[in-house]
Amino acid sequence: MQKIKNLAYLVVMLLVLSSCGEYHKVLNKGTVEEQYKMATKMYETQKYSKAIRLFEKATPAYRGKPQMERIQYMVSQSNFNEKNYSLAGYYFERFAKNYPKSSKREEADFLSALSYYKASPSFSLDPTDTDKALVSFQTFIDKYPDSDKLDEANKYYADLRAKLEKKSFEIAKTYYNTAAYDSRNYSASIVAFDNLLSDYLGTKYKEEALYYRLKAAHDFVLKSTKRRKAERIKVAIKAYDKLKRSFPESKFIEDSNVMLATLNKEQEQLVKS
């Protein structure tokens, strides 16, 4: 029994080595047609990284030919399966543009958006792929209102919006948290919170954003010269009024009332001086 197992193992190893040898021979010295056939074989047997290398060699010779549609799709799908998501998004996007009448166009549009979604990093990192995914899913939703992928596309779109919403909120908070070292960041924080509230109507961060906007405006008053203080007090009091109107029972109301009292005192002192 052990001899049979050893023999079977040996046969498998010989086949693997033979296959590898054939692959490298075609990759380095094969004709374009051989490279295309081998690439297709690698793709169909789910050896996607090898398929990609072969397609890279063969593709230039097939530009403008009927095989190119299939090649572009297989290259896109191979990159997706290899988790090269940014590249996959780009290739699927190109496929959809180059072959608008293809039966796979809707699928390519969806997979392009999904690829950028999967490439999208944490909210704190570069949002380039997140932005691409958001635009791609919005385009897909508008273009294919009857697609069976519509619910899935809407879910991914909502996830991406939530990620950018959180990023916007955290950026505004960072401006506030660093303003003690650079007072210009009070203004930047106020603007950033205003942008969050206008860009994401109904945001789940609204109450906290209004509170931090008030804090930024309040603290800015205390750091201001007498010449700029009157104008900034008005801005801060308006920020208080907006928080109070929007959330009369806010968990921040007690602290906000203390800030309002400080602002009123600062205003009184200005009038007396």
mmCIF file with all atom_site columns, C-alpha atoms in Angstrom, residues 38-241:
data_model
loop_
_atom_site.group_PDB
_atom_site.id
_atom_site.type_symbol
_atom_site.label_atom_id
_atom_site.label_alt_id
_atom_site.label_comp_id
_atom_site.label_asym_id
_atom_site.label_entity_id
_atom_site.label_seq_id
_atom_site.pdbx_PDB_ins_code
_atom_site.Cartn_x
_atom_site.Cartn_y
_atom_site.Cartn_z
_atom_site.occupancy
_atom_site.B_iso_or_equiv
_atom_site.pdbx_formal_charge
_atom_site.auth_seq_id
_atom_site.auth_comp_id
_atom_site.auth_asym_id
_atom_site.auth_atom_id
_atom_site.pdbx_PDB_model_num
ATOM 1   C CA . MET A 1 38  ? -2.020  28.552 -22.237 1.00 0.00 ? 38  MET A CA 1
ATOM 2   C CA . ALA A 1 39  ? -3.400  31.711 -20.565 1.00 0.00 ? 39  ALA A CA 1
ATOM 3   C CA . THR A 1 40  ? -6.940  30.530 -21.215 1.00 0.00 ? 40  THR A CA 1
ATOM 4   C CA . LYS A 1 41  ? -6.066  27.114 -19.792 1.00 0.00 ? 41  LYS A CA 1
ATOM 5   C CA . MET A 1 42  ? -4.566  28.701 -16.659 1.00 0.00 ? 42  MET A CA 1
ATOM 6   C CA . TYR A 1 43  ? -7.672  30.874 -16.281 1.00 0.00 ? 43  TYR A CA 1
ATOM 7   C CA . GLU A 1 44  ? -10.047 27.932 -16.610 1.00 0.00 ? 44  GLU A CA 1
ATOM 8   C CA . THR A 1 45  ? -8.066  25.919 -14.038 1.00 0.00 ? 45  THR A CA 1
ATOM 9   C CA . GLN A 1 46  ? -8.129  28.911 -11.646 1.00 0.00 ? 46  GLN A CA 1
ATOM 10  C CA . LYS A 1 47  ? -4.380  29.584 -11.833 1.00 0.00 ? 47  LYS A CA 1
ATOM 11  C CA . TYR A 1 48  ? -5.060  33.284 -12.156 1.00 0.00 ? 48  TYR A CA 1
ATOM 12  C CA . SER A 1 49  ? -1.631  34.753 -11.444 1.00 0.00 ? 49  SER A CA 1
ATOM 13  C CA . LYS A 1 50  ? -0.106  32.600 -14.200 1.00 0.00 ? 50  LYS A CA 1
ATOM 14  C CA . ALA A 1 51  ? -2.951  33.533 -16.540 1.00 0.00 ? 51  ALA A CA 1
ATOM 15  C CA . ILE A 1 52  ? -2.278  37.240 -15.928 1.00 0.00 ? 52  ILE A CA 1
ATOM 16  C CA . ARG A 1 53  ? 1.417   36.915 -16.818 1.00 0.00 ? 53  ARG A CA 1
ATOM 17  C CA . LEU A 1 54  ? 0.604   35.077 -20.041 1.00 0.00 ? 54  LEU A CA 1
ATOM 18  C CA . PHE A 1 55  ? -2.132  37.534 -21.022 1.00 0.00 ? 55  PHE A CA 1
ATOM 19  C CA . GLU A 1 56  ? 0.320   40.418 -20.486 1.00 0.00 ? 56  GLU A CA 1
ATOM 20  C CA . LYS A 1 57  ? 2.586   38.790 -23.089 1.00 0.00 ? 57  LYS A CA 1
ATOM 21  C CA . ALA A 1 58  ? -0.164  37.954 -25.583 1.00 0.00 ? 58  ALA A CA 1
ATOM 22  C CA . THR A 1 59  ? -2.465  40.977 -25.323 1.00 0.00 ? 59  THR A CA 1
ATOM 23  C CA . PRO A 1 60  ? -0.597  43.434 -27.628 1.00 0.00 ? 60  PRO A CA 1
ATOM 24  C CA . ALA A 1 61  ? -0.916  41.025 -30.573 1.00 0.00 ? 61  ALA A CA 1
ATOM 25  C CA . TYR A 1 62  ? -4.714  40.712 -30.120 1.00 0.00 ? 62  TYR A CA 1
ATOM 26  C CA . ARG A 1 63  ? -5.654  44.398 -29.948 1.00 0.00 ? 63  ARG A CA 1
ATOM 27  C CA . GLY A 1 64  ? -8.512  45.081 -32.352 1.00 0.00 ? 64  GLY A CA 1
ATOM 28  C CA . LYS A 1 65  ? -9.187  41.358 -32.863 1.00 0.00 ? 65  LYS A CA 1
ATOM 29  C CA . PRO A 1 66  ? -12.327 39.409 -31.814 1.00 0.00 ? 66  PRO A CA 1
ATOM 30  C CA . GLN A 1 67  ? -10.434 37.554 -29.068 1.00 0.00 ? 67  GLN A CA 1
ATOM 31  C CA . MET A 1 68  ? -9.690  40.817 -27.287 1.00 0.00 ? 68  MET A CA 1
ATOM 32  C CA . GLU A 1 69  ? -13.131 41.047 -25.669 1.00 0.00 ? 69  GLU A CA 1
ATOM 33  C CA . ARG A 1 70  ? -12.670 37.667 -24.019 1.00 0.00 ? 70  ARG A CA 1
ATOM 34  C CA . ILE A 1 71  ? -9.074  38.467 -23.038 1.00 0.00 ? 71  ILE A CA 1
ATOM 35  C CA . GLN A 1 72  ? -10.044 41.735 -21.345 1.00 0.00 ? 72  GLN A CA 1
ATOM 36  C CA . TYR A 1 73  ? -12.784 40.019 -19.379 1.00 0.00 ? 73  TYR A CA 1
ATOM 37  C CA . MET A 1 74  ? -10.487 37.170 -18.257 1.00 0.00 ? 74  MET A CA 1
ATOM 38  C CA . VAL A 1 75  ? -7.753  39.636 -17.256 1.00 0.00 ? 75  VAL A CA 1
ATOM 39  C CA . SER A 1 76  ? -10.310 41.618 -15.213 1.00 0.00 ? 76  SER A CA 1
ATOM 40  C CA . GLN A 1 77  ? -11.689 38.511 -13.525 1.00 0.00 ? 77  GLN A CA 1
ATOM 41  C CA . SER A 1 78  ? -8.207  37.103 -12.874 1.00 0.00 ? 78  SER A CA 1
ATOM 42  C CA . ASN A 1 79  ? -7.151  40.281 -11.083 1.00 0.00 ? 79  ASN A CA 1
ATOM 43  C CA . PHE A 1 80  ? -10.364 40.219 -9.062  1.00 0.00 ? 80  PHE A CA 1
ATOM 44  C CA . ASN A 1 81  ? -9.789  36.610 -8.019  1.00 0.00 ? 81  ASN A CA 1
ATOM 45  C CA . GLU A 1 82  ? -6.175  37.416 -7.128  1.00 0.00 ? 82  GLU A CA 1
ATOM 46  C CA . LYS A 1 83  ? -7.489  40.289 -4.943  1.00 0.00 ? 83  LYS A CA 1
ATOM 47  C CA . ASN A 1 84  ? -5.762  42.916 -7.075  1.00 0.00 ? 84  ASN A CA 1
ATOM 48  C CA . TYR A 1 85  ? -8.906  44.973 -6.544  1.00 0.00 ? 85  TYR A CA 1
ATOM 49  C CA . SER A 1 86  ? -7.779  48.395 -7.762  1.00 0.00 ? 86  SER A CA 1
ATOM 50  C CA . LEU A 1 87  ? -6.511  46.848 -10.996 1.00 0.00 ? 87  LEU A CA 1
ATOM 51  C CA . ALA A 1 88  ? -9.638  44.737 -11.346 1.00 0.00 ? 88  ALA A CA 1
ATOM 52  C CA . GLY A 1 89  ? -11.809 47.834 -10.973 1.00 0.00 ? 89  GLY A CA 1
ATOM 53  C CA . TYR A 1 90  ? -9.833  49.598 -13.677 1.00 0.00 ? 90  TYR A CA 1
ATOM 54  C CA . TYR A 1 91  ? -9.933  46.620 -16.089 1.00 0.00 ? 91  TYR A CA 1
ATOM 55  C CA . PHE A 1 92  ? -13.653 45.935 -15.602 1.00 0.00 ? 92  PHE A CA 1
ATOM 56  C CA . GLU A 1 93  ? -14.338 49.638 -16.152 1.00 0.00 ? 93  GLU A CA 1
ATOM 57  C CA . ARG A 1 94  ? -12.322 49.565 -19.388 1.00 0.00 ? 94  ARG A CA 1
ATOM 58  C CA . PHE A 1 95  ? -14.103 46.398 -20.515 1.00 0.00 ? 95  PHE A CA 1
ATOM 59  C CA . ALA A 1 96  ? -17.534 48.002 -20.047 1.00 0.00 ? 96  ALA A CA 1
ATOM 60  C CA . LYS A 1 97  ? -16.454 51.092 -22.023 1.00 0.00 ? 97  LYS A CA 1
ATOM 61  C CA . ASN A 1 98  ? -14.747 49.152 -24.799 1.00 0.00 ? 98  ASN A CA 1
ATOM 62  C CA . TYR A 1 99  ? -17.576 46.636 -25.280 1.00 0.00 ? 99  TYR A CA 1
ATOM 63  C CA . PRO A 1 100 ? -20.865 48.457 -24.618 1.00 0.00 ? 100 PRO A CA 1
ATOM 64  C CA . LYS A 1 101 ? -22.859 45.778 -26.478 1.00 0.00 ? 101 LYS A CA 1
ATOM 65  C CA . SER A 1 102 ? -21.302 42.855 -24.610 1.00 0.00 ? 102 SER A CA 1
ATOM 66  C CA . SER A 1 103 ? -23.628 40.494 -22.763 1.00 0.00 ? 103 SER A CA 1
ATOM 67  C CA . LYS A 1 104 ? -21.229 40.870 -19.825 1.00 0.00 ? 104 LYS A CA 1
ATOM 68  C CA . ARG A 1 105 ? -21.366 44.658 -19.666 1.00 0.00 ? 105 ARG A CA 1
ATOM 69  C CA . GLU A 1 106 ? -23.762 44.864 -16.706 1.00 0.00 ? 106 GLU A CA 1
ATOM 70  C CA . GLU A 1 107 ? -21.735 42.286 -14.825 1.00 0.00 ? 107 GLU A CA 1
ATOM 71  C CA . ALA A 1 108 ? -18.521 44.190 -15.609 1.00 0.00 ? 108 ALA A CA 1
ATOM 72  C CA . ASP A 1 109 ? -20.016 47.487 -14.396 1.00 0.00 ? 109 ASP A CA 1
ATOM 73  C CA . PHE A 1 110 ? -21.057 45.844 -11.132 1.00 0.00 ? 110 PHE A CA 1
ATOM 74  C CA . LEU A 1 111 ? -17.725 44.070 -10.632 1.00 0.00 ? 111 LEU A CA 1
ATOM 75  C CA . SER A 1 112 ? -15.834 47.289 -11.351 1.00 0.00 ? 112 SER A CA 1
ATOM 76  C CA . ALA A 1 113 ? -17.726 49.024 -8.538  1.00 0.00 ? 113 ALA A CA 1
ATOM 77  C CA . LEU A 1 114 ? -17.344 46.000 -6.262  1.00 0.00 ? 114 LEU A CA 1
ATOM 78  C CA . SER A 1 115 ? -13.606 45.876 -6.957  1.00 0.00 ? 115 SER A CA 1
ATOM 79  C CA . TYR A 1 116 ? -13.155 49.507 -5.939  1.00 0.00 ? 116 TYR A CA 1
ATOM 80  C CA . TYR A 1 117 ? -15.328 48.799 -2.889  1.00 0.00 ? 117 TYR A CA 1
ATOM 81  C CA . LYS A 1 118 ? -13.058 45.934 -1.852  1.00 0.00 ? 118 LYS A CA 1
ATOM 82  C CA . ALA A 1 119 ? -9.986  48.118 -2.484  1.00 0.00 ? 119 ALA A CA 1
ATOM 83  C CA . SER A 1 120 ? -11.486 50.882 -0.348  1.00 0.00 ? 120 SER A CA 1
ATOM 84  C CA . PRO A 1 121 ? -9.393  51.169 2.847   1.00 0.00 ? 121 PRO A CA 1
ATOM 85  C CA . SER A 1 122 ? -10.229 52.222 6.368   1.00 0.00 ? 122 SER A CA 1
ATOM 86  C CA . PHE A 1 123 ? -12.007 55.591 6.603   1.00 0.00 ? 123 PHE A CA 1
ATOM 87  C CA . SER A 1 124 ? -8.806  57.168 7.943   1.00 0.00 ? 124 SER A CA 1
ATOM 88  C CA . LEU A 1 125 ? -6.745  56.367 4.833   1.00 0.00 ? 125 LEU A CA 1
ATOM 89  C CA . ASP A 1 126 ? -6.627  57.657 1.245   1.00 0.00 ? 126 ASP A CA 1
ATOM 90  C CA . PRO A 1 127 ? -10.234 57.766 -0.013  1.00 0.00 ? 127 PRO A CA 1
ATOM 91  C CA . THR A 1 128 ? -9.405  57.477 -3.748  1.00 0.00 ? 128 THR A CA 1
ATOM 92  C CA . ASP A 1 129 ? -10.807 53.960 -4.199  1.00 0.00 ? 129 ASP A CA 1
ATOM 93  C CA . THR A 1 130 ? -13.733 54.782 -1.901  1.00 0.00 ? 130 THR A CA 1
ATOM 94  C CA . ASP A 1 131 ? -14.642 57.739 -4.125  1.00 0.00 ? 131 ASP A CA 1
ATOM 95  C CA . LYS A 1 132 ? -14.319 55.613 -7.264  1.00 0.00 ? 132 LYS A CA 1
ATOM 96  C CA . ALA A 1 133 ? -16.514 52.900 -5.758  1.00 0.00 ? 133 ALA A CA 1
ATOM 97  C CA . LEU A 1 134 ? -19.149 55.438 -4.711  1.00 0.00 ? 134 LEU A CA 1
ATOM 98  C CA . VAL A 1 135 ? -19.328 56.957 -8.199  1.00 0.00 ? 135 VAL A CA 1
ATOM 99  C CA . SER A 1 136 ? -19.323 53.504 -9.828  1.00 0.00 ? 136 SER A CA 1
ATOM 100 C CA . PHE A 1 137 ? -22.174 52.181 -7.691  1.00 0.00 ? 137 PHE A CA 1
ATOM 101 C CA . GLN A 1 138 ? -24.224 55.357 -8.222  1.00 0.00 ? 138 GLN A CA 1
ATOM 102 C CA . THR A 1 139 ? -23.690 54.991 -11.981 1.00 0.00 ? 139 THR A CA 1
ATOM 103 C CA . PHE A 1 140 ? -24.672 51.314 -11.815 1.00 0.00 ? 140 PHE A CA 1
ATOM 104 C CA . ILE A 1 141 ? -27.836 52.095 -9.819  1.00 0.00 ? 141 ILE A CA 1
ATOM 105 C CA . ASP A 1 142 ? -28.855 54.780 -12.327 1.00 0.00 ? 142 ASP A CA 1
ATOM 106 C CA . LYS A 1 143 ? -27.978 52.700 -15.390 1.00 0.00 ? 143 LYS A CA 1
ATOM 107 C CA . TYR A 1 144 ? -29.561 49.388 -14.305 1.00 0.00 ? 144 TYR A CA 1
ATOM 108 C CA . PRO A 1 145 ? -32.687 50.177 -12.250 1.00 0.00 ? 145 PRO A CA 1
ATOM 109 C CA . ASP A 1 146 ? -34.089 46.686 -12.906 1.00 0.00 ? 146 ASP A CA 1
ATOM 110 C CA . SER A 1 147 ? -30.901 44.756 -12.167 1.00 0.00 ? 147 SER A CA 1
ATOM 111 C CA . ASP A 1 148 ? -31.082 41.793 -9.804  1.00 0.00 ? 148 ASP A CA 1
ATOM 112 C CA . LYS A 1 149 ? -27.926 43.304 -8.247  1.00 0.00 ? 149 LYS A CA 1
ATOM 113 C CA . LEU A 1 150 ? -29.702 46.555 -7.341  1.00 0.00 ? 150 LEU A CA 1
ATOM 114 C CA . ASP A 1 151 ? -30.276 45.760 -3.651  1.00 0.00 ? 151 ASP A CA 1
ATOM 115 C CA . GLU A 1 152 ? -26.663 44.670 -3.289  1.00 0.00 ? 152 GLU A CA 1
ATOM 116 C CA . ALA A 1 153 ? -25.438 47.801 -5.061  1.00 0.00 ? 153 ALA A CA 1
ATOM 117 C CA . ASN A 1 154 ? -27.547 50.025 -2.780  1.00 0.00 ? 154 ASN A CA 1
ATOM 118 C CA . LYS A 1 155 ? -26.127 48.289 0.292   1.00 0.00 ? 155 LYS A CA 1
ATOM 119 C CA . TYR A 1 156 ? -22.543 48.811 -0.845  1.00 0.00 ? 156 TYR A CA 1
ATOM 120 C CA . TYR A 1 157 ? -23.335 52.429 -1.723  1.00 0.00 ? 157 TYR A CA 1
ATOM 121 C CA . ALA A 1 158 ? -24.724 53.035 1.776   1.00 0.00 ? 158 ALA A CA 1
ATOM 122 C CA . ASP A 1 159 ? -21.636 51.437 3.346   1.00 0.00 ? 159 ASP A CA 1
ATOM 123 C CA . LEU A 1 160 ? -19.360 53.726 1.351   1.00 0.00 ? 160 LEU A CA 1
ATOM 124 C CA . ARG A 1 161 ? -21.368 56.824 2.244   1.00 0.00 ? 161 ARG A CA 1
ATOM 125 C CA . ALA A 1 162 ? -21.136 55.853 5.920   1.00 0.00 ? 162 ALA A CA 1
ATOM 126 C CA . LYS A 1 163 ? -17.361 55.480 5.608   1.00 0.00 ? 163 LYS A CA 1
ATOM 127 C CA . LEU A 1 164 ? -16.947 58.936 4.027   1.00 0.00 ? 164 LEU A CA 1
ATOM 128 C CA . GLU A 1 165 ? -19.386 60.424 6.543   1.00 0.00 ? 165 GLU A CA 1
ATOM 129 C CA . LYS A 1 166 ? -17.278 59.092 9.424   1.00 0.00 ? 166 LYS A CA 1
ATOM 130 C CA . LYS A 1 167 ? -14.109 60.377 7.756   1.00 0.00 ? 167 LYS A CA 1
ATOM 131 C CA . SER A 1 168 ? -15.646 63.843 7.409   1.00 0.00 ? 168 SER A CA 1
ATOM 132 C CA . PHE A 1 169 ? -16.644 63.833 11.083  1.00 0.00 ? 169 PHE A CA 1
ATOM 133 C CA . GLU A 1 170 ? -13.224 62.665 12.268  1.00 0.00 ? 170 GLU A CA 1
ATOM 134 C CA . ILE A 1 171 ? -11.439 65.300 10.169  1.00 0.00 ? 171 ILE A CA 1
ATOM 135 C CA . ALA A 1 172 ? -13.576 68.041 11.732  1.00 0.00 ? 172 ALA A CA 1
ATOM 136 C CA . LYS A 1 173 ? -12.855 66.681 15.223  1.00 0.00 ? 173 LYS A CA 1
ATOM 137 C CA . THR A 1 174 ? -9.138  66.511 14.477  1.00 0.00 ? 174 THR A CA 1
ATOM 138 C CA . TYR A 1 175 ? -9.156  70.192 13.540  1.00 0.00 ? 175 TYR A CA 1
ATOM 139 C CA . TYR A 1 176 ? -10.811 70.960 16.868  1.00 0.00 ? 176 TYR A CA 1
ATOM 140 C CA . ASN A 1 177 ? -8.470  68.739 18.890  1.00 0.00 ? 177 ASN A CA 1
ATOM 141 C CA . THR A 1 178 ? -5.391  70.397 17.367  1.00 0.00 ? 178 THR A CA 1
ATOM 142 C CA . ALA A 1 179 ? -6.670  73.966 17.610  1.00 0.00 ? 179 ALA A CA 1
ATOM 143 C CA . ALA A 1 180 ? -5.078  74.441 21.036  1.00 0.00 ? 180 ALA A CA 1
ATOM 144 C CA . TYR A 1 181 ? -1.711  74.328 19.238  1.00 0.00 ? 181 TYR A CA 1
ATOM 145 C CA . ASP A 1 182 ? -2.817  76.261 16.144  1.00 0.00 ? 182 ASP A CA 1
ATOM 146 C CA . SER A 1 183 ? -5.758  78.603 16.674  1.00 0.00 ? 183 SER A CA 1
ATOM 147 C CA . ARG A 1 184 ? -6.436  78.718 12.909  1.00 0.00 ? 184 ARG A CA 1
ATOM 148 C CA . ASN A 1 185 ? -7.828  75.220 13.286  1.00 0.00 ? 185 ASN A CA 1
ATOM 149 C CA . TYR A 1 186 ? -10.835 76.569 15.187  1.00 0.00 ? 186 TYR A CA 1
ATOM 150 C CA . SER A 1 187 ? -12.045 78.168 11.951  1.00 0.00 ? 187 SER A CA 1
ATOM 151 C CA . ALA A 1 188 ? -11.121 75.036 9.999   1.00 0.00 ? 188 ALA A CA 1
ATOM 152 C CA . SER A 1 189 ? -13.084 72.909 12.457  1.00 0.00 ? 189 SER A CA 1
ATOM 153 C CA . ILE A 1 190 ? -16.191 75.099 12.175  1.00 0.00 ? 190 ILE A CA 1
ATOM 154 C CA . VAL A 1 191 ? -16.064 74.943 8.380   1.00 0.00 ? 191 VAL A CA 1
ATOM 155 C CA . ALA A 1 192 ? -15.481 71.174 8.438   1.00 0.00 ? 192 ALA A CA 1
ATOM 156 C CA . PHE A 1 193 ? -18.476 70.589 10.717  1.00 0.00 ? 193 PHE A CA 1
ATOM 157 C CA . ASP A 1 194 ? -20.610 72.826 8.483   1.00 0.00 ? 194 ASP A CA 1
ATOM 158 C CA . ASN A 1 195 ? -19.535 70.766 5.465   1.00 0.00 ? 195 ASN A CA 1
ATOM 159 C CA . LEU A 1 196 ? -20.404 67.529 7.247   1.00 0.00 ? 196 LEU A CA 1
ATOM 160 C CA . LEU A 1 197 ? -23.876 68.794 8.128   1.00 0.00 ? 197 LEU A CA 1
ATOM 161 C CA . SER A 1 198 ? -24.581 70.043 4.598   1.00 0.00 ? 198 SER A CA 1
ATOM 162 C CA . ASP A 1 199 ? -23.078 67.063 2.759   1.00 0.00 ? 199 ASP A CA 1
ATOM 163 C CA . TYR A 1 200 ? -24.734 64.408 4.933   1.00 0.00 ? 200 TYR A CA 1
ATOM 164 C CA . LEU A 1 201 ? -28.221 65.609 5.774   1.00 0.00 ? 201 LEU A CA 1
ATOM 165 C CA . GLY A 1 202 ? -29.634 63.542 8.595   1.00 0.00 ? 202 GLY A CA 1
ATOM 166 C CA . THR A 1 203 ? -26.176 62.331 9.608   1.00 0.00 ? 203 THR A CA 1
ATOM 167 C CA . LYS A 1 204 ? -26.031 60.213 12.748  1.00 0.00 ? 204 LYS A CA 1
ATOM 168 C CA . TYR A 1 205 ? -23.244 62.530 13.926  1.00 0.00 ? 205 TYR A CA 1
ATOM 169 C CA . LYS A 1 206 ? -25.455 65.624 13.816  1.00 0.00 ? 206 LYS A CA 1
ATOM 170 C CA . GLU A 1 207 ? -25.881 66.134 17.575  1.00 0.00 ? 207 GLU A CA 1
ATOM 171 C CA . GLU A 1 208 ? -22.185 65.613 18.310  1.00 0.00 ? 208 GLU A CA 1
ATOM 172 C CA . ALA A 1 209 ? -21.173 67.723 15.303  1.00 0.00 ? 209 ALA A CA 1
ATOM 173 C CA . LEU A 1 210 ? -23.329 70.643 16.474  1.00 0.00 ? 210 LEU A CA 1
ATOM 174 C CA . TYR A 1 211 ? -21.858 70.347 19.951  1.00 0.00 ? 211 TYR A CA 1
ATOM 175 C CA . TYR A 1 212 ? -18.251 70.339 18.741  1.00 0.00 ? 212 TYR A CA 1
ATOM 176 C CA . ARG A 1 213 ? -19.044 73.181 16.365  1.00 0.00 ? 213 ARG A CA 1
ATOM 177 C CA . LEU A 1 214 ? -20.237 75.164 19.385  1.00 0.00 ? 214 LEU A CA 1
ATOM 178 C CA . LYS A 1 215 ? -17.114 74.202 21.358  1.00 0.00 ? 215 LYS A CA 1
ATOM 179 C CA . ALA A 1 216 ? -14.868 75.313 18.510  1.00 0.00 ? 216 ALA A CA 1
ATOM 180 C CA . ALA A 1 217 ? -16.691 78.636 18.185  1.00 0.00 ? 217 ALA A CA 1
ATOM 181 C CA . HIS A 1 218 ? -16.700 79.134 21.977  1.00 0.00 ? 218 HIS A CA 1
ATOM 182 C CA . ASP A 1 219 ? -13.008 78.353 22.399  1.00 0.00 ? 219 ASP A CA 1
ATOM 183 C CA . PHE A 1 220 ? -12.158 80.572 19.442  1.00 0.00 ? 220 PHE A CA 1
ATOM 184 C CA . VAL A 1 221 ? -13.818 83.506 21.221  1.00 0.00 ? 221 VAL A CA 1
ATOM 185 C CA . LEU A 1 222 ? -11.618 82.951 24.264  1.00 0.00 ? 222 LEU A CA 1
ATOM 186 C CA . LYS A 1 223 ? -8.498  82.964 22.088  1.00 0.00 ? 223 LYS A CA 1
ATOM 187 C CA . SER A 1 224 ? -9.551  86.085 20.151  1.00 0.00 ? 224 SER A CA 1
ATOM 188 C CA . THR A 1 225 ? -8.370  89.653 20.393  1.00 0.00 ? 225 THR A CA 1
ATOM 189 C CA . LYS A 1 226 ? -10.899 92.257 21.450  1.00 0.00 ? 226 LYS A CA 1
ATOM 190 C CA . ARG A 1 227 ? -11.177 93.504 17.856  1.00 0.00 ? 227 ARG A CA 1
ATOM 191 C CA . ARG A 1 228 ? -12.396 90.117 16.562  1.00 0.00 ? 228 ARG A CA 1
ATOM 192 C CA . LYS A 1 229 ? -14.266 88.967 19.641  1.00 0.00 ? 229 LYS A CA 1
ATOM 193 C CA . ALA A 1 230 ? -17.703 90.579 19.050  1.00 0.00 ? 230 ALA A CA 1
ATOM 194 C CA . GLU A 1 231 ? -18.172 88.959 15.656  1.00 0.00 ? 231 GLU A CA 1
ATOM 195 C CA . ARG A 1 232 ? -17.040 85.559 16.930  1.00 0.00 ? 232 ARG A CA 1
ATOM 196 C CA . ILE A 1 233 ? -19.357 85.700 19.944  1.00 0.00 ? 233 ILE A CA 1
ATOM 197 C CA . LYS A 1 234 ? -22.305 86.076 17.553  1.00 0.00 ? 234 LYS A CA 1
ATOM 198 C CA . VAL A 1 235 ? -21.151 83.014 15.592  1.00 0.00 ? 235 VAL A CA 1
ATOM 199 C CA . ALA A 1 236 ? -20.808 80.988 18.801  1.00 0.00 ? 236 ALA A CA 1
ATOM 200 C CA . ILE A 1 237 ? -24.235 82.002 20.146  1.00 0.00 ? 237 ILE A CA 1
ATOM 201 C CA . LYS A 1 238 ? -25.822 81.040 16.804  1.00 0.00 ? 238 LYS A CA 1
ATOM 202 C CA . ALA A 1 239 ? -24.092 77.656 17.135  1.00 0.00 ? 239 ALA A CA 1
ATOM 203 C CA . TYR A 1 240 ? -25.637 77.251 20.601  1.00 0.00 ? 240 TYR A CA 1
ATOM 204 C CA . ASP A 1 241 ? -29.104 78.207 19.305  1.00 0.00 ? 241 ASP A CA 1
#
